[in-house]
Tab-separated table of C-alpha atoms and ligand atoms in Angstrom:
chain	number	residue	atom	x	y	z
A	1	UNK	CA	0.000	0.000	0.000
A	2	UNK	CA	2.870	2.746	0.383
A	3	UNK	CA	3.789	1.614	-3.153
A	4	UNK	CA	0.776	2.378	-4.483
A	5	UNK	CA	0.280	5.785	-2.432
A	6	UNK	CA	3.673	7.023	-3.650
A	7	UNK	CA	2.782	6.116	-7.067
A	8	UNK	CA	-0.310	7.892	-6.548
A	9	UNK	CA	1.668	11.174	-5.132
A	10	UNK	CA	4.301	11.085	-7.967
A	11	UNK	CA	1.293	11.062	-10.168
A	12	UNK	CA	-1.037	13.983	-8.956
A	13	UNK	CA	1.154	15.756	-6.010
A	14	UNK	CA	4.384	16.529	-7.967
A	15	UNK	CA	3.148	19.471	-9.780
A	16	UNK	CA	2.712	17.819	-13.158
A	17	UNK	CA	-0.553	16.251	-14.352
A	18	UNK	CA	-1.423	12.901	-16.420
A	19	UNK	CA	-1.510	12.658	-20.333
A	20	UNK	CA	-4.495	10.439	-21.304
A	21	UNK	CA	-3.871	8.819	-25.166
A	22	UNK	CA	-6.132	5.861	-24.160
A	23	UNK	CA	-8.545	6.519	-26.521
A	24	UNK	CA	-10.003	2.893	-27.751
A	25	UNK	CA	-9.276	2.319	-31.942
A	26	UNK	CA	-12.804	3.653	-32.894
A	27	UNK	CA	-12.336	6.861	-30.872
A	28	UNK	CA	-9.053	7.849	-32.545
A	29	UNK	CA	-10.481	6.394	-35.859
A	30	UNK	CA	-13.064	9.400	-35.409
A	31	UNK	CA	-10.591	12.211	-34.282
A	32	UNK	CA	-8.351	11.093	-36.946
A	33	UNK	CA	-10.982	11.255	-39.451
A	34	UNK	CA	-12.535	14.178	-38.434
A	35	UNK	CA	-8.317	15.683	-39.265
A	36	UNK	CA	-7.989	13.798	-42.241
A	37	UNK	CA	-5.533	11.393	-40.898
A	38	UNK	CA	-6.053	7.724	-42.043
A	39	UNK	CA	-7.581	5.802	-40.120
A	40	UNK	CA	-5.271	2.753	-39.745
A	41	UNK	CA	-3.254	0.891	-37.036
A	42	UNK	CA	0.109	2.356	-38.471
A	43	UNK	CA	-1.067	5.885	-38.623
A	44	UNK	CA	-2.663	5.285	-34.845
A	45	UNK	CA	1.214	3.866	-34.090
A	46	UNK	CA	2.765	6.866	-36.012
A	47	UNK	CA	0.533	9.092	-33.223
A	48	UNK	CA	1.167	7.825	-30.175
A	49	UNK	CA	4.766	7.562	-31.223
A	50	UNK	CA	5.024	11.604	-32.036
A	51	UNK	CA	3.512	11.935	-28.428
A	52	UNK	CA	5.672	9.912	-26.454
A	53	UNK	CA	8.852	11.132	-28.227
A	54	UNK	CA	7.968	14.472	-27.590
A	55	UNK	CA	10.602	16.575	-26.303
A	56	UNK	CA	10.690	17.661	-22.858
A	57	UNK	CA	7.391	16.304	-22.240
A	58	UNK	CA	8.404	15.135	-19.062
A	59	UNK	CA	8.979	17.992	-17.924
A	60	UNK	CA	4.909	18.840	-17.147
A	61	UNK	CA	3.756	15.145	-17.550
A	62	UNK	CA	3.567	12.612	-14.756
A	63	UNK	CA	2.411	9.948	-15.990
A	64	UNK	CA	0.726	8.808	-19.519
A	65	UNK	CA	-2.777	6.283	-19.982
A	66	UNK	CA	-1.922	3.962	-22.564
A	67	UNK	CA	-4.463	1.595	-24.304
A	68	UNK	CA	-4.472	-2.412	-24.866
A	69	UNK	CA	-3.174	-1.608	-28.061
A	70	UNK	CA	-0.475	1.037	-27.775
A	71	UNK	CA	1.195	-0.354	-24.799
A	72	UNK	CA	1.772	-3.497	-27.123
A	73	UNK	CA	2.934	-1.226	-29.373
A	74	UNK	CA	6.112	0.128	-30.360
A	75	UNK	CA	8.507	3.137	-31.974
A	76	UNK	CA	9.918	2.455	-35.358
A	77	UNK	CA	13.557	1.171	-34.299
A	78	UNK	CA	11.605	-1.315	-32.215
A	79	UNK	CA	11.711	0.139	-28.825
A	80	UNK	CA	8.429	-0.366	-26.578
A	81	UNK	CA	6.469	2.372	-25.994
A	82	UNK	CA	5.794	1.015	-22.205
A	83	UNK	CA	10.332	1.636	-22.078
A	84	UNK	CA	10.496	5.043	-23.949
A	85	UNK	CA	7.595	6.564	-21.292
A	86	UNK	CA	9.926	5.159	-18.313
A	87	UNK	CA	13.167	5.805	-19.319
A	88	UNK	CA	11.743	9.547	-19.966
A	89	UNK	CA	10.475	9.296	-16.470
A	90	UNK	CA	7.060	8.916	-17.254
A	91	UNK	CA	4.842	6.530	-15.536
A	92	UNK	CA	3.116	4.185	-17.722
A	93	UNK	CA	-1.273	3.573	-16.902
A	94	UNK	CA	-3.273	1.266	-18.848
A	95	UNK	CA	-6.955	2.271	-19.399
A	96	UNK	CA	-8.868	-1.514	-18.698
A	97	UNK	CA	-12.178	-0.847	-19.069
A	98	UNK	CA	-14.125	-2.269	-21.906
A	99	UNK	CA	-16.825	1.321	-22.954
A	100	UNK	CA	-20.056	2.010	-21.867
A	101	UNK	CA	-22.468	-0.265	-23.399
A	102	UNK	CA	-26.763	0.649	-23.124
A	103	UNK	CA	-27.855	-0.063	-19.475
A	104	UNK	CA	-30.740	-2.206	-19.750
A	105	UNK	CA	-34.280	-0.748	-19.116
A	106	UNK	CA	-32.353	2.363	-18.703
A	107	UNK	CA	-32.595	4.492	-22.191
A	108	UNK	CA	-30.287	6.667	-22.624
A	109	UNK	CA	-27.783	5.612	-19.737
A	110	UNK	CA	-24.562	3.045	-20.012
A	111	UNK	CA	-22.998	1.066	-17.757
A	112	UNK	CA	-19.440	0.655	-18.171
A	113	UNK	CA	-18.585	-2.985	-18.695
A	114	UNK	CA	-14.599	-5.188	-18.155
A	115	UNK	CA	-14.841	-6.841	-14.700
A	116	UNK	CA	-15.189	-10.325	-16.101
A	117	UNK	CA	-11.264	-11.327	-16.124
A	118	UNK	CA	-10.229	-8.610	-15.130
A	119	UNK	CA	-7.817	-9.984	-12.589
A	120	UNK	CA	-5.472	-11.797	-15.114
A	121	UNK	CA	-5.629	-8.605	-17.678
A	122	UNK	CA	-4.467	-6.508	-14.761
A	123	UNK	CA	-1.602	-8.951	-13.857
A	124	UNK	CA	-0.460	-9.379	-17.760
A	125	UNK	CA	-0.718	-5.719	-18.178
A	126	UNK	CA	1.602	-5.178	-15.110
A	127	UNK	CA	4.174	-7.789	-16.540
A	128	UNK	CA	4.467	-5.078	-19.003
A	129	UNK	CA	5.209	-2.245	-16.577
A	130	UNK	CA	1.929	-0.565	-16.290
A	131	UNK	CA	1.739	1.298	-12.102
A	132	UNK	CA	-1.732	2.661	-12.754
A	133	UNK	CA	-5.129	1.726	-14.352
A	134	UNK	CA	-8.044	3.962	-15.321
A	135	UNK	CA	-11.719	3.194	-15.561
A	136	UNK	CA	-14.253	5.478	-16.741
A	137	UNK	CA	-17.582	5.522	-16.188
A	138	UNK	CA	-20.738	7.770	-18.087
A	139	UNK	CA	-23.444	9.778	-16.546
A	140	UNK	CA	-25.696	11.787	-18.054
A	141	UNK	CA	-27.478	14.808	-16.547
A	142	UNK	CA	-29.695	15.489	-19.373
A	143	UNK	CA	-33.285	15.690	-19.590
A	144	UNK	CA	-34.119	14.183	-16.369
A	145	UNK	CA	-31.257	11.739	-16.281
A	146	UNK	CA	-29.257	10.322	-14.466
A	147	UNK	CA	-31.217	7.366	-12.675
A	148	UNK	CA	-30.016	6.134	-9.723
A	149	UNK	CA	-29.760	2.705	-10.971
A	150	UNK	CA	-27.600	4.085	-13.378
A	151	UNK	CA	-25.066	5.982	-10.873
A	152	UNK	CA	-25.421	3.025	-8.541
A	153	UNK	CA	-24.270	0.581	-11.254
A	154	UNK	CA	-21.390	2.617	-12.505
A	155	UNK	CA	-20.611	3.579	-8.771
A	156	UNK	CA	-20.449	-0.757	-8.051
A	157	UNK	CA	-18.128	-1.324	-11.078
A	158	UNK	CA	-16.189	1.150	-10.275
A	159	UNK	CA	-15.658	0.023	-6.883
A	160	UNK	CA	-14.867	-3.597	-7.712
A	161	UNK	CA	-12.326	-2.496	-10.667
A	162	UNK	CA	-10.785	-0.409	-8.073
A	163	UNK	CA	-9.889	-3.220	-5.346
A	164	UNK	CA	-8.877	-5.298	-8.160
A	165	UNK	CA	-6.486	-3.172	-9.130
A	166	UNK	CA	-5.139	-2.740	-5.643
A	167	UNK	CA	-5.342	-6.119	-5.374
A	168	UNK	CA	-2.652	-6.639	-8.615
A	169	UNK	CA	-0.442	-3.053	-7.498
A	170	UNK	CA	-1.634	-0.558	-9.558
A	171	UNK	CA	-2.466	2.362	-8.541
A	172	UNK	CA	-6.678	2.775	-9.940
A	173	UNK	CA	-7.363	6.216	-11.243
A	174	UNK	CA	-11.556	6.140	-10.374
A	175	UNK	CA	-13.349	8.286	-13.548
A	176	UNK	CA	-17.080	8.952	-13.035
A	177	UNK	CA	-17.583	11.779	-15.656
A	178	UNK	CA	-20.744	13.239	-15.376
A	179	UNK	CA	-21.166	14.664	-18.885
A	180	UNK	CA	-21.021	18.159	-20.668
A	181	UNK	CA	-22.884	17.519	-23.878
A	182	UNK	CA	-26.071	19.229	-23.883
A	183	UNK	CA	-28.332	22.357	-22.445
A	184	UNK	CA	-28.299	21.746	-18.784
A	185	UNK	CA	-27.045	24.261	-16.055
A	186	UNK	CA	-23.865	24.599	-14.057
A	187	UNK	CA	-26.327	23.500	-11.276
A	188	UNK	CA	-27.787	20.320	-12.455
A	189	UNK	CA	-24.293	19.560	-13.351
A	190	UNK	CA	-23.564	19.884	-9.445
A	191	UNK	CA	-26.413	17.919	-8.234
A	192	UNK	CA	-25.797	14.990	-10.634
A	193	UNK	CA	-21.761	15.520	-9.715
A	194	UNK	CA	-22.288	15.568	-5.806
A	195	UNK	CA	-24.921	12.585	-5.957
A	196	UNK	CA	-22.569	10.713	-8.171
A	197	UNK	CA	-19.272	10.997	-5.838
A	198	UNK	CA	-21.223	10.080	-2.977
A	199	UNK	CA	-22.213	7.205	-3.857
A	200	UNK	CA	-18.988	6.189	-5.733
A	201	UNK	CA	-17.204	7.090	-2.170
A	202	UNK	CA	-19.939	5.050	-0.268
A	203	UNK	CA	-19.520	1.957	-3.138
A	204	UNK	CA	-15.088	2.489	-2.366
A	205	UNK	CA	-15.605	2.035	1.114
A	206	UNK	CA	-18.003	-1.012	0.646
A	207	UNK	CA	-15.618	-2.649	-1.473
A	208	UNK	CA	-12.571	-1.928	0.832
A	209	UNK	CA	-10.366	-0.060	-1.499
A	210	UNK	CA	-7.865	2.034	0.310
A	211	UNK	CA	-8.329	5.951	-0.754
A	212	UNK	CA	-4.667	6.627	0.172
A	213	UNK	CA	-3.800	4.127	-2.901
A	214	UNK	CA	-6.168	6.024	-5.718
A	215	UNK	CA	-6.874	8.817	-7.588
A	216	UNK	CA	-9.866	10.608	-8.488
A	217	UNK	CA	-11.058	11.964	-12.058
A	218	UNK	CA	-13.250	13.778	-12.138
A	219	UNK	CA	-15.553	16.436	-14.672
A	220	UNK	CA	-15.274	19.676	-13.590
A	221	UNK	CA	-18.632	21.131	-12.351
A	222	UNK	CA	-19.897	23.255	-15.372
A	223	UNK	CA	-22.827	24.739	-17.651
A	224	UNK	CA	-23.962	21.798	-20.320
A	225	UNK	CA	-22.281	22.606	-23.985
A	226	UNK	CA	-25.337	24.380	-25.328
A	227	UNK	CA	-26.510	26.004	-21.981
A	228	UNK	CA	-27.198	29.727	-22.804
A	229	UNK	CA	-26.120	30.481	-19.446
A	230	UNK	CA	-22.187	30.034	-19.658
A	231	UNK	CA	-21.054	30.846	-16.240
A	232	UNK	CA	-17.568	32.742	-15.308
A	233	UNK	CA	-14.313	31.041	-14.893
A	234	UNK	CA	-14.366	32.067	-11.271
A	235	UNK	CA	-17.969	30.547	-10.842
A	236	UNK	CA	-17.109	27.231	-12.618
A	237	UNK	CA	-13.993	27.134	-9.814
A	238	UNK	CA	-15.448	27.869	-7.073
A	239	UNK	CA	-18.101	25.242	-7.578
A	240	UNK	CA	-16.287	22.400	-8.332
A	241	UNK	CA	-14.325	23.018	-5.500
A	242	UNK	CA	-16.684	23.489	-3.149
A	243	UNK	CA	-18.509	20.691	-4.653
A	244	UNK	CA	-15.361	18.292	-3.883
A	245	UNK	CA	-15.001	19.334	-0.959
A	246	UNK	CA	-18.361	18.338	0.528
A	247	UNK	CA	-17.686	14.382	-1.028
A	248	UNK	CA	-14.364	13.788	-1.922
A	249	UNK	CA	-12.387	12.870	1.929
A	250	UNK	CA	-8.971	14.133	2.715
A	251	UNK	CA	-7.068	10.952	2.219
A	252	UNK	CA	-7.827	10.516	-1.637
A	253	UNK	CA	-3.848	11.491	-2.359
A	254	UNK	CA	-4.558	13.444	-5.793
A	255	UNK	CA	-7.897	14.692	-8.148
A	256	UNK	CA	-7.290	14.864	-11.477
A	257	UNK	CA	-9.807	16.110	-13.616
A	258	UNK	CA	-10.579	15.025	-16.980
A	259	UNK	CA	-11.462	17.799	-20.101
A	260	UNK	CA	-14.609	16.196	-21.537
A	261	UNK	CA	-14.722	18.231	-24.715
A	262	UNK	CA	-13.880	21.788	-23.188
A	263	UNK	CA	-11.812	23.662	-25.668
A	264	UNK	CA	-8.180	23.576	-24.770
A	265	UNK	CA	-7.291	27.206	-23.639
A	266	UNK	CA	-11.277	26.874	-21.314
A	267	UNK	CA	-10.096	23.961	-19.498
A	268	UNK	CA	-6.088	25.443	-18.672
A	269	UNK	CA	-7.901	28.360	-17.659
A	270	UNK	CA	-10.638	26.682	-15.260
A	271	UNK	CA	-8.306	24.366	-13.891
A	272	UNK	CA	-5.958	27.499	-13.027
A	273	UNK	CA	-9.374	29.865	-11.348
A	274	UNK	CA	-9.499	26.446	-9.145
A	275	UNK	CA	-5.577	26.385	-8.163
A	276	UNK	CA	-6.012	30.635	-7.791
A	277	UNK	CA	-8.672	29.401	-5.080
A	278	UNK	CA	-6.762	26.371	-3.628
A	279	UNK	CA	-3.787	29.189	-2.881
A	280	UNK	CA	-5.570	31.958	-1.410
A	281	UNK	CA	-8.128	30.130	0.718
A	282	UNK	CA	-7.583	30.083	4.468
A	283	UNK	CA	-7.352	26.283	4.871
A	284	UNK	CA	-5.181	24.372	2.351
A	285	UNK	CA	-7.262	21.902	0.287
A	286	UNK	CA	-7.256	18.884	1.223
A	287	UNK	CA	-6.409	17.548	-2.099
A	288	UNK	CA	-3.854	18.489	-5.095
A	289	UNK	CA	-6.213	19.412	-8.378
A	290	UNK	CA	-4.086	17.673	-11.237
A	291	UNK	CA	-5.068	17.481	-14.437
A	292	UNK	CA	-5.613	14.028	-16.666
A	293	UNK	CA	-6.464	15.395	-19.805
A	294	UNK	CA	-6.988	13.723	-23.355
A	295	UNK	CA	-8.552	16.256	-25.796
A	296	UNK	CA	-7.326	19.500	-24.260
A	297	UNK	CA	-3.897	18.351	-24.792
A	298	UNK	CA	-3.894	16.534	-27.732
A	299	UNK	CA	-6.108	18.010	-30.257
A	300	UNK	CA	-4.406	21.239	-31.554
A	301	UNK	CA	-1.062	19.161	-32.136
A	302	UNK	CA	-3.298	16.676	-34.176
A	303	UNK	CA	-4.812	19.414	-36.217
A	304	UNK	CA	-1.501	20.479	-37.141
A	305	UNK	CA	0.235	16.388	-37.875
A	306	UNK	CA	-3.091	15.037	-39.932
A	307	UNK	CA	-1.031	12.252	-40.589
A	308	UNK	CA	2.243	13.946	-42.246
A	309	UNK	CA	5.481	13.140	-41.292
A	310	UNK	CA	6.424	16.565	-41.863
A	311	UNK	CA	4.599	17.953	-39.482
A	312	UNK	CA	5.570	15.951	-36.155
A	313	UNK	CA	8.080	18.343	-34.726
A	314	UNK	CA	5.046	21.239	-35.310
A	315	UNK	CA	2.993	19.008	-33.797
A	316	UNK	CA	5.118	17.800	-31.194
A	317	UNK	CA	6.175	21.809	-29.970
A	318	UNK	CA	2.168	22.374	-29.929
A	319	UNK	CA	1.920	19.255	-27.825
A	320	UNK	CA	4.420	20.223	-24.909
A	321	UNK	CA	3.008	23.743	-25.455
A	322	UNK	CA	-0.382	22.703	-24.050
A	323	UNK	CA	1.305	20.235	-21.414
A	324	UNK	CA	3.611	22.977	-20.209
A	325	UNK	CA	0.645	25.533	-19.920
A	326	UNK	CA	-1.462	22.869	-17.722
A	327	UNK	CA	1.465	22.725	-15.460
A	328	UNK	CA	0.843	26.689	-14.927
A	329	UNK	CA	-2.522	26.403	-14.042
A	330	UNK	CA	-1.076	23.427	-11.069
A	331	UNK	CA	0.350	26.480	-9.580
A	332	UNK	CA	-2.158	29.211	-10.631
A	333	UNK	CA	0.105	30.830	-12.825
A	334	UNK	CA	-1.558	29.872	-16.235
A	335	UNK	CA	-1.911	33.423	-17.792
A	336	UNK	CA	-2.557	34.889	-21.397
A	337	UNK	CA	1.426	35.335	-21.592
A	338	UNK	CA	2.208	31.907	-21.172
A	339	UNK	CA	-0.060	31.060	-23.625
A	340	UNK	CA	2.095	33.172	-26.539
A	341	UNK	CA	5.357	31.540	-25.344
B	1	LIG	P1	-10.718	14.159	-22.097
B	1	LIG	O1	-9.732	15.016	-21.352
B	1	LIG	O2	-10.646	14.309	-23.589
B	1	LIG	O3	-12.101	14.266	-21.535
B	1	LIG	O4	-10.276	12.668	-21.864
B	1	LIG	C1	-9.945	12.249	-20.603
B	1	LIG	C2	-10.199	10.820	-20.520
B	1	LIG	O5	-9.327	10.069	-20.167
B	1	LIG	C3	-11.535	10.346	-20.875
B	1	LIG	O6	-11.699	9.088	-20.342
């Protein structure tokens, strides 16, 4: 267990914040067609290659999420991925959940599915060096949603990934994303949020996974997509913190939040108003607030590759660029200026 909490502090308490490039072939299929990359295993190779040969991208990135495929995968001259992320010194994740599939009786809500053998995928995954696992799980806060069979179910699976993991030594990164697609308010957002930690916390403890051994991933607490009420970056702070703190107890080591679609510059700059907070408020949080991000570090430096060679180092300087800004906001020092550099 104090491996797996100072994995879990290297991770979220060193002032850098997790890459996430676990997304499963069909999602990259989509963000590579939607760039005009191909939409092939080599070109998906060719990717995650320019991102973990990116220069200096240790210097702002704790660890990286790999997926069953890319941490099987490999750079040109043959070296493993899984060896150039931890000779960089770069801790190597492995997402292991198998998507949210329809939740029976339930339309419109998944559950996310990958418990069934679970134990021996975590134990050949950490033959190949992975320290931490990630599991997301969907809620939607749309149009009445989400059930509480649905937050219950997710909540359960969660749980039981979780202790497996511990269970195997990796360190489980717990993802309940409650979602931002759509026209709902910053407050429904919180109530389907707070109900949703609760009783993934309550379904942690029931399970007996140690909190001192995980980290937490969370949405930020926001206005829905389309919401014609976009509240300030202050506001959106100040409520997801306030939010965790009412939920989230003081021994989870780290919270990293997830993007979920923000654009790039939104989510450095919300994630900064919420360090700005952490800073000036009388009591210390609890908590550091990391960030795990996929799209808001990845997608401007894949607009600019769309599959050419030509354009990796472009791509890879727009890459570090984003990661280096995220590690601003860690210490509320994300400004308008360090975006330029
Ligand atoms: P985004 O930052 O793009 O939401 O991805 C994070 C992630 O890992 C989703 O599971």
């Amino acid at each position: 267990m104090q491996d797996l909490a100072a994995t879990a502090h290297e991770l979220v308490g060193s002032g850098k914040g997790i890459l996430a490039m676990d997304e499963s072939n069909s999602t990259c299929n989509k963000r590579f067609a939607a760039v005009g990359a191909p939409e092939t295993e080599e070109a998906r190779r060719s990717w995650r290659e320019l991102i973990v040969t990116t220069p200096q991208l240790a210097d702002s990135i704790s660890g990286v999420i790999l997926y069953d495929e890319t941490i099987r995968q490999q750079k040109k001259d043959g070296t493993s991925f899984v060896r150039v992320l931890s000779a960089a010194g770069i801790i190597p994740g492995i997402k292991v959940d198998m998507g949210a599939k329809p939740l029976a009786g339930r339309p419109g809500e998944t559950v996310t599915e990958g418990l069934d053998g679970l134990r021996a995928r975590l134990e050949e995954y950490v033959q190949m060096g992975a320290r931490f696992a990630k599991w997301r799980a969907v809620i939607s806060p749309a149009g009445g949603l989400p059930s509480r069979g649905c937050i219950e179910a997710n909540a359960h699976a969660l749980a039981r990934y979780a202790a497996l993991c511990q269970e195997a030594g990796l360190v489980p990164i717990v993802e309940p994303e409650v979602l931002m697609a759509g026209e709902h308010t910053l407050e429904r957002c919180r109530e389907a949020t707070r109900e949703t930690l609760h009783c993934v916390f309550n379904q942690l403890y029931d399970q007996g996974v140690i909190l001192e051994g995980m980290i937490l991933k969370p949405n930020m607490v926001l206005p829905g997509l389309n919401c014609p009420k976009q509240e300030t970056l202050h506001e959106v702070a100040a409520a997801t913190v306030a939010s965790l703190l009412r939920v989230v107890p003081a021994s989870v080591p780290g919270i990293a939040f997830l993007s979920g679609g923000q654009a790039s510059e939104l989510a450095s700059a919300r994630l900064n108003a919420m360090n700005v907070i952490a800073r000036s408020a009388s009591s210390p949080l609890p908590w550091p607030l990391a960030f795990s991000f996929a799209r808001a570090i990845q997608q401007s430096a894949l607009e600019i590759w769309r599959g050419q060679q030509d354009r990796v180092p472009a791509a890879q300087h727009a890459l570090a660029h984003r990661a280096h800004c995220n590690k601003a906001a860690l210490q509320g020092e994300y400004s308008a200026a360090i975006e330029r550099t």
